[in-house]
Amino acid sequence: MKNKLNSILPPVVLVLIYFLIQLLLSKKILNPYHIQILMFACVNIMLTVSLNIVNGFTGQFCIGHAGFMSLGAYGSAIITTMLFGGMKMDPNLRIPVFLLSLLVGGILAAIVGFLIGLPTLKIKGDYLAIVTLAFGEIVRSTLRLIEPIGAARGMIGIPKITNLAWMFFFVMITLYITRNFVYSRYGRASIAIRDNEIAADAMGINTTRYKVIAFVFAAFIAGVAGGLYAHLMTFIQPDSFSFVKSNELLVYLYAGGSGSITGSVLGALVLTIIPEALRFLGNLTNWRIVIYAVILVLIMLYKPSGLFGGKEISFLRINRDSFRKPFNKFNDPKLADKQNS
Amino acid sequence: MAILEVKNLSIEFGGLKAVEDFNLSLEKGELIAIIGPNGAGKTTIFNMLTGIYPPSNGTIHLDGENLLGRKPFQFAQAGIARTFQNIRLFSNASVIDNVKMANTADSNENFFESILRTPGMVEKERQLDEHALELLSLFGLEGQADTIAKNLPYGAQRRLEIVRALMLNPKVLLLDEPVAGMITTELDEMAQLVKELREKHGQTIILIEHHMNFVMPIVDRIIVLNFGKTISEGTPAEIQKDPRVIEAYLGGGFHGNA
Ligand SMILES: Nc1ncnc2c1ncn2[C@@H]1O[C@H](COP(=O)(O)OP(=O)(O)OP(=O)(O)O)[C@@H](O)[C@H]1O
Ligand SMILES: [Mg+2]
């Protein structure tokens, strides 16, 4: 019973929050700008959680995650804007085409993730860092050269389809599948590789395979997040997905605590909102990178495990009991008796 | 036919012949020990038998199958599981997860079943849990299933490493100094457990140990190594009387006969 409640509660809470926000909007306590910031925070949550799969749970080091985001953003924007007429799209097609475009964006990022992950993750050592760093920059420079998608000027006229409801929906799905991943043999293999790669190997885990799976999975989520971002901004530019963006994601991740989904959510949420809240101090954009770098150094020095260091709130955890007890009771009367006595 | 057949296994590290012409024919259900002074090459043999070091010469056949050229995880999947001299647990994972991690290759639920947590996947997880708990209870660890591995006492960590290896359902189990650093009572307990593994479960085992009073009463055969070469082989009684063994230990500063 408690488990049922546990699994229904989070979506219910999210829906309540959604309606609370709508209420605050109608009472003019919140304004559309606030909502925009919140949606950016949601995009960052998806990106940070996905980065966590690679850096936090598998113990690899990806530092070009914005590259996957840009592939998803461009991939999905090309579908909605260039293939289906963008703003002029048949209203009935908007949602299906939008969802299709997100899928395409995610798959594009996943395919590229596979192509760079396979050769790189085969080699032991931190080659992934170097390769993903280069990858992020290569994608950005290449996008700057492709004239049909606006080159360095970027793409404009992307229909604004992403709204708060969609954002909440996708964050929810991301958290759900990421949690399930962590508590499956795929997640266990990842954690084994992170904790002791030699032992993982000796226990029959095909380390390259599971690293690649984690990496491709993360790339897919980042791609979808990129697609949501494109249809939120209505305008994308290669330079929005530079090393600065990847770096930001690393700060969110390590501030929240790598290896904790809860930490990624809070890291991304808090660190997206704070700079906006501090706008009254003047334009901090130029200082952002410096501030983030300082935060990163301080965290590494004083609290390397981050705010949440490995801990999870209950929705993002699966206790063994949660799947043992109900099954025992319904399927195995003998065991149920033993438990009751 | 022998379950594990090793011929002329040799390896060099930059001119140092760490192991030279090691031969072994291990029958199913046998329990043997490899002993020898520090640096004799015992762990190096395990590293070759698990694919971590490719030998410079020799062959390894498990159940008639040639394993040379395969990757370490394939050695494990083929049926050679091991523990490590310096404990190598998945230290931030729970005790039961450590055990379940050794089953990754066997579980067959696919990626999408896993991220959607389908009823079929949950049922497989439950069965896996039960199996892991059963193995843990063999070594008295079922009560600590949810403890984080690095928080276990030292002796329990060593036992957990054995349980984890057993999860692979290995044809041959390699134990590298399973009682290193343990106190006497733990030592007797471990001797009992290893004996039971062999007697009740028919587990084929090779162990490396320095503690002679741990090894002597439980093994069928001993192979003695010195400077990478096999200097003697036989039953515990034969080994104890062999002058070459006595000399090797006196010369090599053997410290473990306590
Ligand atoms: N990767 C390596 N590179 C270079 N030399 C190595 C390597 N591994 C082992 N050796 C050397 O091979 C020899 C045998 O080492 P090994 O670890 O097998 O000894 P051992 O019999 O297990 O000793 P101990 O009882 O101390 O564990 C030693 O001289 C060691 O220094
Ligand atoms: Mg050794």
XYZ file of C-alpha atoms and ligand atoms in Angstrom:
631
model
C 0.000 0.000 0.000
C 2.743 2.367 0.997
C 4.541 1.531 -2.240
C 1.504 2.298 -4.342
C 1.267 5.620 -2.601
C 4.941 6.241 -3.101
C 4.711 5.756 -6.831
C 1.570 7.842 -7.307
C 2.549 10.638 -4.971
C 5.300 12.336 -7.011
C 3.219 12.906 -10.168
C 0.341 14.092 -7.991
C 2.617 16.519 -6.178
C 3.959 17.772 -9.479
C 0.434 18.349 -10.809
C -0.435 20.235 -7.620
C 2.681 22.373 -7.980
C 1.667 23.012 -11.563
C -1.765 24.280 -10.561
C -0.297 26.307 -7.727
C 1.971 28.006 -10.242
C -0.976 28.691 -12.531
C -2.824 30.199 -9.572
C 0.145 32.390 -8.661
C 0.345 33.444 -12.300
C -3.294 34.479 -12.418
C -2.831 36.434 -9.171
C 0.185 38.125 -10.798
C 2.524 36.955 -8.041
C 4.495 35.119 -10.702
C 5.011 36.481 -14.199
C 5.818 34.753 -17.504
C 9.484 35.595 -17.024
C 9.541 33.504 -13.857
C 7.940 30.645 -15.741
C 10.570 30.951 -18.456
C 13.318 30.634 -15.835
C 11.601 27.640 -14.310
C 11.428 25.968 -17.711
C 15.145 26.592 -18.250
C 15.742 25.024 -14.883
C 13.771 21.985 -16.033
C 15.890 21.679 -19.179
C 18.981 21.903 -16.992
C 17.600 19.234 -14.666
C 17.231 16.828 -17.572
C 20.734 17.616 -18.796
C 22.302 17.289 -15.352
C 20.515 14.056 -14.527
C 21.674 12.583 -17.830
C 25.232 13.768 -17.243
C 25.021 12.113 -13.850
C 24.391 8.749 -15.523
C 27.820 8.969 -17.156
C 29.882 10.927 -14.646
C 28.140 10.052 -11.409
C 26.956 6.479 -11.815
C 29.390 5.039 -14.346
C 32.432 6.969 -13.178
C 33.372 8.206 -16.636
C 34.081 11.835 -17.371
C 32.089 13.582 -20.080
C 32.847 17.282 -20.392
C 31.126 18.044 -23.683
C 27.561 17.262 -22.792
C 26.247 20.457 -24.425
C 27.246 18.874 -27.732
C 24.465 16.306 -27.362
C 22.070 19.021 -26.347
C 22.866 20.969 -29.514
C 22.371 17.898 -31.704
C 18.949 17.396 -30.143
C 18.080 21.077 -30.443
C 19.067 21.334 -34.097
C 17.713 17.893 -34.965
C 14.269 18.621 -33.583
C 14.169 22.204 -34.840
C 14.934 21.008 -38.354
C 11.956 18.660 -38.168
C 9.405 21.175 -36.901
C 10.694 24.283 -38.602
C 12.179 23.185 -41.911
C 10.192 20.048 -42.697
C 6.804 20.955 -41.230
C 6.602 24.689 -41.822
C 7.407 25.963 -38.327
C 4.963 28.665 -37.210
C 2.716 27.951 -40.193
C 2.267 24.313 -39.212
C -1.246 22.817 -39.239
C -2.374 23.193 -35.570
C -3.513 19.580 -35.516
C -0.008 18.477 -36.353
C 1.785 20.621 -33.817
C 1.894 18.163 -30.946
C 2.573 14.949 -32.890
C 5.283 16.656 -34.938
C 6.738 18.183 -31.784
C 6.957 14.788 -30.093
C 8.381 13.221 -33.222
C 10.995 15.957 -33.424
C 12.058 15.381 -29.822
C 12.415 11.678 -30.536
C 14.491 12.409 -33.625
C 16.644 14.859 -31.658
C 17.203 12.267 -28.956
C 18.001 9.514 -31.429
C 20.407 11.743 -33.345
C 22.272 12.518 -30.126
C 22.209 8.826 -29.159
C 23.649 7.714 -32.508
C 26.456 10.223 -32.296
C 26.966 9.203 -28.658
C 27.367 5.627 -29.808
C 29.796 6.551 -32.557
C 32.121 8.468 -30.262
C 31.497 6.312 -27.195
C 32.320 2.941 -28.681
C 35.900 3.601 -29.770
C 36.638 5.838 -26.783
C 35.191 3.761 -23.971
C 37.023 0.660 -25.189
C 40.260 2.225 -24.032
C 40.846 2.275 -20.299
C 41.628 5.687 -18.871
C 40.144 9.138 -19.072
C 40.072 9.472 -22.827
C 36.381 10.249 -22.734
C 37.086 13.655 -21.212
C 39.399 14.690 -24.025
C 37.211 13.244 -26.740
C 33.972 14.767 -25.447
C 35.651 18.131 -24.997
C 36.780 18.020 -28.620
C 33.403 16.654 -29.708
C 31.504 19.564 -28.167
C 33.691 22.063 -29.962
C 33.598 20.165 -33.250
C 29.806 20.104 -33.233
C 29.664 23.800 -32.440
C 32.178 24.781 -35.132
C 30.486 22.567 -37.687
C 27.052 24.021 -36.966
C 28.554 27.477 -37.469
C 29.452 26.488 -41.021
C 26.174 24.988 -42.201
C 24.381 27.733 -44.095
C 20.903 26.122 -44.489
C 20.489 26.049 -40.708
C 21.647 29.629 -40.271
C 25.356 28.987 -39.706
C 26.727 31.143 -36.877
C 23.602 33.325 -36.834
C 21.554 30.321 -35.742
C 18.036 29.163 -36.479
C 15.040 31.388 -35.937
C 11.319 30.950 -36.214
C 11.126 27.719 -34.237
C 7.544 27.357 -33.001
C 7.129 27.863 -29.286
C 5.543 24.568 -28.271
C 7.374 23.730 -25.053
C 5.352 24.930 -22.088
C 5.515 24.290 -18.366
C 3.233 21.265 -18.547
C 5.402 19.588 -21.177
C 8.525 20.465 -19.223
C 7.151 18.939 -16.025
C 6.068 15.886 -17.964
C 9.510 15.318 -19.456
C 11.326 15.960 -16.192
C 9.072 13.396 -14.555
C 9.752 10.808 -17.266
C 13.486 11.505 -17.080
C 13.569 10.998 -13.335
C 11.481 7.867 -13.584
C 13.524 6.105 -16.253
C 16.815 7.221 -14.742
C 15.847 5.838 -11.367
C 14.761 2.578 -12.977
C 18.015 2.438 -14.895
C 20.038 2.852 -11.714
C 18.100 0.040 -10.019
C 18.470 -2.434 -12.852
C 21.327 -4.633 -13.998
C 22.409 -1.789 -16.290
C 22.743 0.611 -13.393
C 24.406 -1.996 -11.221
C 26.936 -2.723 -13.944
C 27.618 1.013 -14.246
C 28.128 1.407 -10.509
C 30.365 -1.673 -10.433
C 32.529 -0.136 -13.154
C 32.669 3.132 -11.246
C 33.562 1.519 -7.929
C 36.123 -0.972 -9.192
C 36.608 -1.595 -12.859
C 39.035 -4.485 -12.404
C 36.598 -6.289 -10.118
C 33.732 -5.539 -12.517
C 35.728 -7.196 -15.281
C 36.534 -10.159 -13.052
C 32.827 -10.544 -12.275
C 32.004 -11.054 -15.930
C 30.768 -7.528 -16.656
C 31.482 -6.467 -20.217
C 32.641 -3.047 -19.111
C 32.849 -1.457 -22.560
C 29.308 -2.533 -23.378
C 27.789 -1.145 -20.203
C 29.753 2.095 -20.403
C 28.519 2.613 -23.950
C 24.927 1.845 -22.968
C 25.063 4.399 -20.148
C 26.680 6.966 -22.414
C 24.162 6.509 -25.240
C 21.259 6.625 -22.788
C 22.580 9.901 -21.376
C 23.122 11.328 -24.861
C 19.520 10.488 -25.752
C 18.095 12.335 -22.749
C 20.372 15.308 -23.434
C 19.149 15.314 -27.046
C 15.511 15.406 -25.964
C 16.339 18.187 -23.505
C 17.949 20.092 -26.374
C 14.773 19.687 -28.443
C 12.659 21.034 -25.590
C 15.066 23.936 -25.239
C 14.799 24.795 -28.946
C 11.003 24.903 -28.778
C 11.170 27.013 -25.665
C 13.678 29.575 -26.958
C 12.312 29.629 -30.561
C 15.837 30.602 -31.496
C 19.031 28.584 -31.300
C 22.617 29.401 -32.066
C 25.699 27.163 -32.139
C 27.421 29.289 -29.506
C 24.699 28.591 -26.935
C 26.063 25.049 -26.741
C 29.700 25.822 -26.144
C 32.072 24.583 -23.505
C 30.588 27.201 -21.188
C 27.274 25.328 -21.223
C 28.946 21.940 -20.632
C 30.871 23.481 -17.805
C 27.702 24.830 -16.217
C 26.226 21.341 -16.261
C 29.309 19.963 -14.519
C 28.886 22.568 -11.807
C 25.216 21.666 -11.320
C 26.176 18.004 -11.158
C 29.018 18.252 -8.672
C 27.298 20.892 -6.562
C 24.285 18.628 -6.161
C 26.409 15.567 -5.632
C 27.370 13.129 -8.369
C 25.750 9.739 -8.022
C 22.556 11.257 -6.628
C 19.586 11.992 -8.869
C 18.104 14.175 -6.144
C 21.348 16.132 -6.057
C 21.259 16.743 -9.810
C 17.699 18.039 -9.604
C 18.506 20.427 -6.781
C 21.874 21.479 -8.200
C 20.331 22.383 -11.555
C 17.244 24.001 -10.048
C 18.984 26.142 -7.457
C 21.930 27.186 -9.602
C 19.685 28.125 -12.528
C 17.448 30.281 -10.373
C 20.059 32.007 -8.163
C 21.857 33.928 -10.937
C 18.480 35.129 -12.209
C 17.422 36.140 -8.730
C 20.643 38.112 -8.435
C 19.986 40.058 -11.634
C 19.306 43.179 -9.592
C 23.033 43.261 -8.852
C 23.612 43.996 -12.500
C 24.406 41.779 -15.419
C 26.167 38.745 -14.065
C 26.350 36.844 -17.320
C 30.004 37.659 -17.811
C 30.815 36.742 -14.260
C 28.847 33.546 -14.317
C 31.658 31.377 -15.577
C 34.025 32.759 -12.942
C 31.498 32.296 -10.158
C 30.750 28.764 -11.275
C 34.399 27.863 -11.466
C 34.890 29.174 -7.934
C 31.868 27.197 -6.712
C 33.264 24.072 -8.348
C 36.660 24.500 -6.711
C 35.097 25.153 -3.295
C 32.895 22.063 -3.577
C 35.788 19.868 -4.628
C 37.814 21.133 -1.695
C 35.257 21.182 1.104
C 32.408 18.866 0.174
C 33.518 16.583 -2.660
C 30.352 14.528 -2.314
C 28.187 17.564 -3.094
C 25.031 18.625 -1.317
C 23.404 15.237 -1.557
C 26.420 12.968 -1.985
C 24.789 9.687 -2.922
C 21.585 10.190 -0.938
C 18.181 10.012 -2.590
C 14.680 11.048 -1.652
C 12.334 8.096 -1.495
C 10.756 8.496 -4.931
C 14.191 8.239 -6.502
C 15.121 5.136 -4.559
C 13.925 1.571 -4.884
C 14.099 -0.397 -1.666
C 14.403 -4.131 -1.967
C 11.368 -4.461 0.264
C 9.264 -2.552 -2.213
C 9.385 -5.361 -4.699
C 9.830 -8.271 -2.325
C 6.911 -7.967 0.022
C 3.983 -7.599 -2.381
C 5.292 -10.401 -4.504
C 5.863 -12.648 -1.552
C 2.384 -12.043 -0.305
C 0.578 -12.628 -3.543
C 2.701 -15.280 -5.139
C 4.211 -17.190 -2.322
C 1.856 -17.959 0.553
C 4.574 -19.827 2.442
C 6.820 -16.807 2.607
C 3.926 -14.526 3.440
C 3.059 -16.736 6.396
C 6.576 -16.663 7.635
C 6.570 -12.902 7.491
C 3.325 -12.614 9.344
C 4.327 -14.948 12.128
C 38.919 -35.115 -18.144
C 40.333 -32.315 -16.024
C 38.113 -29.284 -15.614
C 41.078 -26.923 -15.752
C 44.139 -27.824 -17.780
C 47.070 -25.422 -17.703
C 50.256 -26.105 -19.658
C 53.621 -24.329 -19.542
C 52.109 -21.072 -18.401
C 54.822 -18.397 -18.338
C 55.030 -14.642 -18.116
C 57.801 -12.056 -18.038
C 57.758 -8.513 -16.756
C 60.580 -6.624 -18.435
C 63.026 -9.500 -18.242
C 61.800 -10.776 -14.870
C 60.414 -14.270 -15.290
C 57.553 -13.948 -12.811
C 56.118 -17.375 -13.677
C 57.857 -20.114 -15.617
C 56.306 -23.275 -17.049
C 53.457 -23.583 -14.608
C 51.462 -26.777 -15.164
C 48.219 -27.801 -13.575
C 45.590 -30.398 -14.186
C 42.668 -29.801 -11.880
C 39.878 -32.346 -11.455
C 36.289 -31.377 -10.829
C 35.621 -31.053 -7.104
C 39.286 -30.778 -6.164
C 40.534 -28.329 -3.574
C 44.187 -27.411 -4.009
C 46.539 -24.737 -2.756
C 49.366 -22.780 -4.330
C 51.907 -21.705 -1.736
C 55.263 -20.005 -1.855
C 57.233 -17.075 -0.426
C 56.303 -13.457 -1.163
C 56.804 -12.558 -4.790
C 56.889 -16.200 -5.866
C 54.349 -15.536 -8.615
C 51.153 -16.903 -7.060
C 48.916 -13.897 -7.710
C 50.418 -13.572 -11.161
C 49.155 -17.086 -11.935
C 45.649 -16.031 -10.875
C 45.935 -12.951 -13.043
C 46.748 -15.146 -16.015
C 43.957 -17.607 -15.187
C 41.471 -14.733 -15.181
C 42.698 -13.074 -18.347
C 44.102 -9.978 -16.664
C 47.661 -10.743 -17.807
C 48.104 -12.396 -21.174
C 50.776 -15.087 -20.669
C 53.862 -14.935 -22.865
C 53.656 -18.676 -23.280
C 51.414 -21.601 -22.422
C 47.767 -22.639 -22.683
C 44.666 -22.521 -20.492
C 41.775 -24.904 -21.125
C 38.592 -24.815 -19.087
C 36.358 -27.820 -19.645
C 38.227 -28.453 -22.884
C 37.729 -24.899 -24.093
C 40.748 -22.781 -24.937
C 40.482 -19.470 -23.105
C 43.596 -17.724 -24.345
C 43.043 -14.469 -26.161
C 39.762 -13.756 -24.420
C 39.054 -10.725 -22.283
C 38.877 -10.914 -18.474
C 35.088 -10.676 -18.417
C 34.942 -13.621 -20.813
C 37.138 -15.708 -18.520
C 34.636 -14.972 -15.760
C 31.670 -15.786 -17.957
C 33.348 -19.013 -19.049
C 33.487 -20.042 -15.396
C 36.623 -18.837 -13.619
C 35.748 -16.563 -10.715
C 38.146 -15.090 -8.213
C 38.705 -13.022 -5.120
C 41.506 -10.514 -4.728
C 44.440 -10.413 -2.365
C 43.713 -6.727 -1.760
C 39.967 -6.704 -1.377
C 38.207 -5.209 -4.383
C 34.572 -4.757 -3.533
C 32.128 -2.340 -5.117
C 32.565 -0.340 -1.992
C 29.751 2.209 -2.314
C 27.139 -0.387 -3.207
C 25.160 -2.456 -0.720
C 26.238 -5.965 0.200
C 23.443 -7.558 -1.804
C 24.085 -5.333 -4.807
C 27.707 -6.414 -4.747
C 26.506 -9.973 -5.168
C 23.894 -9.090 -7.783
C 26.488 -7.212 -9.809
C 28.215 -10.515 -10.498
C 25.119 -11.726 -12.282
C 24.943 -8.998 -14.905
C 25.805 -11.268 -17.799
C 23.239 -13.881 -16.826
C 20.216 -11.670 -16.385
C 18.481 -11.216 -19.679
C 15.911 -8.479 -19.182
C 16.556 -5.931 -21.891
C 17.200 -2.237 -21.581
C 13.636 -1.092 -22.205
C 12.144 -3.578 -19.773
C 14.611 -2.236 -17.239
C 13.943 1.495 -17.620
C 10.183 0.877 -17.690
C 10.420 -1.579 -14.812
C 7.963 -4.027 -16.307
C 6.356 -6.679 -14.076
C 8.536 -9.314 -15.746
C 11.648 -7.353 -14.895
C 10.530 -6.848 -11.297
C 9.902 -10.566 -10.953
C 13.390 -11.343 -12.229
C 14.829 -8.832 -9.779
C 12.970 -10.554 -6.985
C 14.336 -13.962 -7.959
C 17.814 -12.522 -8.257
C 17.444 -11.024 -4.788
C 16.412 -14.350 -3.342
C 19.291 -16.157 -4.970
C 21.752 -13.552 -3.725
C 20.332 -13.814 -0.202
C 20.672 -17.575 -0.278
C 24.347 -17.306 -1.155
C 24.872 -14.582 1.435
C 23.345 -16.803 4.095
C 25.922 -19.516 3.332
C 28.513 -17.070 4.623
C 26.389 -15.579 7.384
C 25.970 -12.252 5.623
C 22.230 -12.216 4.919
C 21.623 -9.957 7.925
C 23.850 -7.288 6.405
C 22.328 -7.388 2.926
C 21.590 -3.664 2.937
C 24.828 -2.516 4.549
C 27.134 -0.500 2.317
C 30.030 -2.814 1.507
C 32.783 -0.481 2.693
C 31.153 -0.318 6.135
C 31.488 -4.066 6.695
C 34.134 -5.341 9.088
C 37.265 -6.597 7.385
C 36.548 -10.313 7.769
C 33.026 -9.884 6.423
C 34.407 -8.043 3.387
C 36.583 -11.051 2.587
C 33.584 -13.354 2.908
C 31.485 -11.053 0.721
C 34.105 -11.257 -2.012
C 33.730 -15.030 -1.991
C 29.934 -14.839 -2.131
C 30.164 -12.419 -5.040
C 32.430 -14.836 -6.910
C 30.018 -17.700 -6.176
C 27.210 -15.721 -7.795
C 28.933 -16.449 -11.112
C 28.320 -20.123 -10.463
C 31.954 -20.754 -11.372
C 33.451 -24.011 -12.563
C 36.635 -23.041 -10.760
C 36.878 -20.654 -7.825
C 40.181 -18.894 -7.188
C 40.752 -17.558 -3.669
C 43.751 -15.259 -3.239
C 44.723 -15.295 0.444
C 41.179 -15.557 1.808
C 42.317 -15.333 5.433
C 44.992 -12.675 5.087
C 44.732 -10.325 8.035
C 42.131 -12.393 9.856
C 42.219 -13.392 13.506
C 42.408 -17.054 14.578
C 38.707 -17.616 15.189
C 37.833 -16.133 11.800
C 40.490 -18.327 10.302
C 38.890 -21.521 11.620
C 35.491 -20.311 10.482
C 36.795 -19.670 6.981
C 38.450 -23.106 6.859
C 35.082 -24.613 7.716
C 33.301 -22.562 5.041
C 35.782 -23.448 2.320
C 35.559 -27.101 3.250
C 31.783 -26.957 3.077
C 31.841 -25.265 -0.302
C 33.746 -28.211 -1.622
C 31.954 -30.959 0.258
C 28.344 -29.765 0.061
C 28.430 -27.857 -3.185
C 31.142 -29.733 -5.064
C 32.930 -26.467 -5.759
C 36.331 -26.809 -7.423
C 38.753 -24.447 -5.664
C 42.319 -23.213 -5.964
C 43.533 -21.185 -3.047
C 46.627 -19.170 -2.379
C 47.571 -18.953 1.279
C 50.441 -18.301 3.602
C 48.742 -19.740 6.695
C 49.836 -23.356 6.700
C 47.548 -24.448 9.503
C 44.658 -23.121 7.424
C 45.753 -24.871 4.231
C 47.143 -28.206 5.381
C 44.014 -29.789 6.901
C 41.612 -28.916 4.077
C 43.382 -29.293 0.732
C 43.984 -32.374 -1.402
C 47.148 -31.145 -3.044
C 49.656 -28.355 -2.769
C 51.826 -26.762 -5.442
C 54.869 -24.922 -4.128
C 56.242 -22.000 -6.077
C 59.543 -20.198 -5.667
C 60.831 -17.437 -7.951
C 58.140 -18.334 -10.482
C 59.089 -22.000 -10.697
C 57.180 -24.980 -9.359
C 59.587 -26.594 -6.907
C 57.339 -29.208 -5.407
C 53.917 -30.725 -5.701
C 52.035 -33.263 -3.613
C 49.777 -33.957 -0.664
C 50.157 -31.760 2.420
C 52.067 -34.533 4.177
C 54.524 -34.920 1.292
C 55.050 -31.172 1.018
C 55.824 -30.769 4.697
C 58.663 -33.275 4.423
C 60.125 -31.994 1.149
C 63.608 -30.543 1.773
C 63.312 -28.220 -1.259
C 60.245 -26.602 0.256
C 61.874 -26.170 3.637
C 64.894 -24.612 1.987
C 62.838 -22.237 -0.135
C 61.023 -20.974 2.893
C 64.133 -20.619 4.988
C 65.874 -18.768 2.178
C 62.860 -16.698 1.205
C 62.089 -15.417 4.668
C 58.729 -17.114 4.876
C 56.631 -15.480 7.529
C 53.270 -17.089 7.384
C 53.609 -20.327 9.329
C 51.813 -18.935 12.304
N 52.229 -5.952 -13.376
C 53.460 -6.277 -12.980
N 54.524 -5.627 -13.496
C 55.787 -5.918 -13.113
N 56.064 -6.884 -12.240
C 55.069 -7.577 -11.677
C 53.710 -7.312 -12.022
N 52.904 -8.147 -11.320
C 53.718 -8.907 -10.585
N 55.011 -8.571 -10.794
C 56.179 -9.210 -10.167
O 56.043 -10.595 -10.305
C 56.526 -11.258 -9.147
C 55.435 -12.140 -8.594
O 54.409 -11.336 -8.012
P 53.098 -11.948 -7.395
O 52.230 -10.800 -7.021
O 52.539 -12.946 -8.298
O 53.643 -12.634 -6.074
P 52.872 -13.483 -4.988
O 53.426 -14.858 -5.035
O 51.427 -13.321 -5.136
O 53.392 -12.765 -3.652
P 52.618 -12.376 -2.302
O 52.659 -13.569 -1.426
O 53.436 -11.267 -1.750
O 51.263 -11.964 -2.680
C 56.968 -10.170 -8.185
O 58.364 -10.024 -8.316
C 56.252 -8.943 -8.669
O 56.975 -7.795 -8.381
Mg 49.933 -12.461 -4.105
